[in-house]
Each structure stands twice: as structure tokens, then as C-alpha cells.
C-alpha positions as MATLAB code, in Angstrom:
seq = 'XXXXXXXXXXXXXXXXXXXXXXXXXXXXXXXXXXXXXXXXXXXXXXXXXXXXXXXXXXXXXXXXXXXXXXXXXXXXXXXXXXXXXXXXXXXXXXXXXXXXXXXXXXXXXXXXXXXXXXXXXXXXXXXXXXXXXXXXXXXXXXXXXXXXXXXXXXXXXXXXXXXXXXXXXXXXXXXXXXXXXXXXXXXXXXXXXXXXX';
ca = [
      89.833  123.192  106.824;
      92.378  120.867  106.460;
      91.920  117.682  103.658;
      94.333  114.672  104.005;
      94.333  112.878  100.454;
      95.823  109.579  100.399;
      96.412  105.924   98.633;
      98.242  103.964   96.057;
     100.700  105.516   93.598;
      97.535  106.416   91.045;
      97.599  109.973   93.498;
     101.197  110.206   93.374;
     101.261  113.674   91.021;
      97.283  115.378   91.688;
      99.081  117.319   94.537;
     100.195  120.690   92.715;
      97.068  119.910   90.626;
      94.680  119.881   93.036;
      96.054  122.670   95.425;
      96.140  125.070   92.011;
      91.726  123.845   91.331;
      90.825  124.608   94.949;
      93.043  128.007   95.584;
      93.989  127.647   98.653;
      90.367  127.272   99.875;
      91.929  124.579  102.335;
      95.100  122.987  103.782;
      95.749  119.933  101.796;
      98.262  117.200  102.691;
      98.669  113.952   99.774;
     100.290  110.949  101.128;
     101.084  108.538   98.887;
     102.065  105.022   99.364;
     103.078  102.934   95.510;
     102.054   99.450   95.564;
      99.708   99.633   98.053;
      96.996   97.155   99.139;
      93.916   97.559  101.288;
      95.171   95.817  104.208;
      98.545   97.276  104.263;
      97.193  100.678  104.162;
      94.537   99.722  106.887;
      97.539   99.461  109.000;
      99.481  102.366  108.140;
      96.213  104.255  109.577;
      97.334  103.883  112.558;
     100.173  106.078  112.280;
      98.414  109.021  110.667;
      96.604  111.389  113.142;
      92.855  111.134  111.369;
      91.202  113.293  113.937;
      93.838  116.406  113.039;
      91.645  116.356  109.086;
      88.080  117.238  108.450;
      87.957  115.194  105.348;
      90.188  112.049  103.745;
      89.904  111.783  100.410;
      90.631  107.927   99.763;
      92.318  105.975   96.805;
      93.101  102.704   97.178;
      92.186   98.888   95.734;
      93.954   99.103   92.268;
      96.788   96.882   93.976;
      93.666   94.374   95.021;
      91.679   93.733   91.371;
      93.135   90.819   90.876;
      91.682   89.257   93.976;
      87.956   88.100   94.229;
      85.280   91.047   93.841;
      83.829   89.675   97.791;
      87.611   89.276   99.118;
      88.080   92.590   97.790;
      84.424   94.635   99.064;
      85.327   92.676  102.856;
      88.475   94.701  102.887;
      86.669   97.917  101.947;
      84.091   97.452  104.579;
      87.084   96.797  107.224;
      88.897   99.695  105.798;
      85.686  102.572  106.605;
      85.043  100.562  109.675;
      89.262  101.130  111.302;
      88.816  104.761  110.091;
      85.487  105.607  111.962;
      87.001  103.928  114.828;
      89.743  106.244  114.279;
      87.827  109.116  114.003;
      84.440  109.166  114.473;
      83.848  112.618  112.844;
      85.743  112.696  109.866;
      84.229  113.327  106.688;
      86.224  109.881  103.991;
      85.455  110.300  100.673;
      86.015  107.100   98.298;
      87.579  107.537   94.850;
      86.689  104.379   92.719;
      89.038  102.109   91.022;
      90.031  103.044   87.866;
      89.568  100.779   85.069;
      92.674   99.256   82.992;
      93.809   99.754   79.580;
      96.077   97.383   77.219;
      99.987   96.941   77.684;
     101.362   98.597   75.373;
     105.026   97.318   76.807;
     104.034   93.707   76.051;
     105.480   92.297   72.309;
     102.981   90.982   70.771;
     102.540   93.969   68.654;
     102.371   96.671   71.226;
     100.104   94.619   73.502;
      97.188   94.844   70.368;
      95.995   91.441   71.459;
      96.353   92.252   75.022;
      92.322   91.753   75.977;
      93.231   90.682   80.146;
      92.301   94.297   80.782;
      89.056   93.830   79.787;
      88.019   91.083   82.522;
      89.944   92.728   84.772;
      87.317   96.029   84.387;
      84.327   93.883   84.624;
      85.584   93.142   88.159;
      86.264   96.658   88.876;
      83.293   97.609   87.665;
      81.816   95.472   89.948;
      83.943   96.439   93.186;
      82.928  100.404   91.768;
      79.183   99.258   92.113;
      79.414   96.941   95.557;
      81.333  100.556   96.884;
      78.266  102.996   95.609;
      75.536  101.427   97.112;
      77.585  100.359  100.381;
      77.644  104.038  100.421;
      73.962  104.520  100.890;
      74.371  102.807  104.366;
      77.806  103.483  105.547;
      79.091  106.810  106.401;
      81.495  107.899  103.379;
      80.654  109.445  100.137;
      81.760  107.521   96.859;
      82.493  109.392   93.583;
      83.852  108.141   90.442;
      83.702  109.402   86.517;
      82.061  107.570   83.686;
      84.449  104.336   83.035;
      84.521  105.360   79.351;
      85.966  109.232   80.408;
      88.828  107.286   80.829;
      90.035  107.029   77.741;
      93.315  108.583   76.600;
      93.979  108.555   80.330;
      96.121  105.763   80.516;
      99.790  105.377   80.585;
     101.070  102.984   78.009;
     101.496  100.448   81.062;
      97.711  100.577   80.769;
      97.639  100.448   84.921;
      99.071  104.372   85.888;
      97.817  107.456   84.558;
      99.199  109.615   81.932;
      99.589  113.859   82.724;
      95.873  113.835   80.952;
      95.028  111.392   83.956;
      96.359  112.855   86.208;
      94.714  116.282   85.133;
      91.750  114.150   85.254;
      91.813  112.647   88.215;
      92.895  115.682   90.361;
      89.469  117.855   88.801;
      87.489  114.448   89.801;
      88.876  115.084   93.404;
      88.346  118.603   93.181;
      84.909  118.565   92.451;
      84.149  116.259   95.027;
      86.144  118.190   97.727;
      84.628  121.405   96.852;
      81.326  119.453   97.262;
      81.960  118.310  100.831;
      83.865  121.643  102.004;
      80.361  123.464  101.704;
      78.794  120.943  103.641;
      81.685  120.386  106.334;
      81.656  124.459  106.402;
      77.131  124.859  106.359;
      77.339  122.298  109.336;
      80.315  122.608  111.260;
      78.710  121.397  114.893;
      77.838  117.846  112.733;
      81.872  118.031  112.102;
      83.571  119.169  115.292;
      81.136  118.749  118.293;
      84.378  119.556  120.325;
      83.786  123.294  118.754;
      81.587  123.833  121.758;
      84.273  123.984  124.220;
];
């Protein structure tokens, strides 16, 4: 089985992590790409062979909450639709946004009256929730932990996540892997109709 995982920087250290929570039980490949938005890594698609992975495990759109919640959901939609064209028969798996924290960098007292973050996560919250129930009629599988589990998770940037984060993140995505390897594995003809040759 092999598992491509892939996205912004906010993957960037769940490799080791991940590989040690799901022993071995697959080939997994992380690509990371810092900075990056929707639409740029639409296009860098193209250049990764899809149809050589059962599943991609997808995290991307923290570059895009500052944009408007429908801009933002359009992209998303474009996004599953290039990959299915790409491969019909891989398994993508959606990681939500993760919500922001304060900046602690800023001076006005270590970024205490730093409240931005806080409309920022309604609108992520609200991308999170357009994502789960376009879920329901698209073929991907969307997974994210409480918004309040965050906590303590944050980097003092408030934006990238702290070793606690990334321990975090990397059980979040190996939960949800081991999920879909049983069901890749149960139904492998639904996977790989090519198997028959």
C-alpha cells in the first residue's frame, strides 16, 4: 500500500511521526510544499504520478483563509475535481484547516491584544464545515479534531505548529489512514480494477 501525504508547510515534520504510529504497515511518501496555496498546488499535481498511490492524504488552504470562505470552498471543489481526473481510483483524504492562535512575536505585549485570530477561525470554521458536508457528495473523506484540541498546539507565531502539534497532527493522520487502509485492503477490486489483469 503505498500513501502519498502532501500540502503546505503545517506537514513539514509528521513524516518520522507518522511512519513510527503506522509501523511500517505501508509505504509512505510526505511532500511538502511551505507557502502553499490551493491553486498553486492544483498545478503542481500535475507533476506527481497520483495513480502510482492508493491513498493522498491532503493538507492544504491555511495559505488561503484570508480570502473569502466561497473563493476559498470553489478552489477546494476544483482541487478534488483535477485529482479524480488524475486518478480516478485513488482514495484523497482531506485534513481540515487548522485554526489560528495569537502572535506572540507582535509588541504589543506579546501579541495579548492580538484578537485577528479569532475572525480569522470563524472563517475557517466555516471553510472546515462547507468541506464536511461537500464530503457527503464528493468522493474524499474529510477528518479534522475538535477546534478547541488545539490548544497548546500552536507555535508562538500562532499560524505553525509546535512539536505538541505536530505530535498531534501526525496521530490525527494516523488514525485516519489506518481507517482507510482497512477499507482500501477489505475492498481492493473497488481500488485497483486493473488487479484483474
Amino acid at each position: 500500500m503505498r500513501v502519498l501525504v502532501t500540502g503546505d508547510s503545517m506537514i513539514k515534520y509528521v513524516s518520522h511521526l507518522l511512519k513510527e504510529r503506522l509501523n511500517n504497515r505501508c509505504e509512505i511518501d510526505l511532500m511538502s510544499f511551505p507557502g502553499i496555496r490551493i491553486e498553486e498546488f492544483m498545478r503542481r499535481l500535475a507533476s506527481i504520478s497520483l495513480t502510482s498511490y492508493d491513498i493522498v492524504l491532503i493538507h492544504v488552504g491555511t495559505n488561503n483563509s484570508e480570502e473569502y470562505v466561497d473563493a476559498v470552498v470553489r478552489k477546494f471543489v476544483c482541487l478534488f475535481d483535477t485529482i479524480f481526473r488524475l486518478s480516478p481510483t485513488i482514495k484523497v483524504l482531506i485534513s481540515g484547516v487548522i485554526p489560528r492562535g495569537p502572535n506572540r512575536f507582535r509588541d504589543d505585549e506579546f501579541g495579548e491584544n492580538d484578537t485577528s485570530y479569532l475572525f480569522q477561525n470563524r472563517k475557517i470554521e466555516t471553510i472546515n464545515s462547507e468541506l464536511r458536508r461537500l464530503s457527503l457528495s464528493r468522493r474524499y473523506s474529510f477528518f479534522m479534531r475538535n477546534p478547541e484540541d488545539w490548544e497548546g498546539c500552536l507555535g508562538r507565531d500562532g499560524l505553525h505548529l509546535s512539536y505538541r502539534g505536530n505530535e498531534g497532527l501526525a496521530n490525527d493522520f494516523a488514525t485516519q489512514v489506518r481507517t482507510d487502509l482497512k477499507h482500501v485492503t477489505s475492498h481492493p477490486l473497488a481500488c485497483h480494477p486493473w488487479s484483474l489483469v
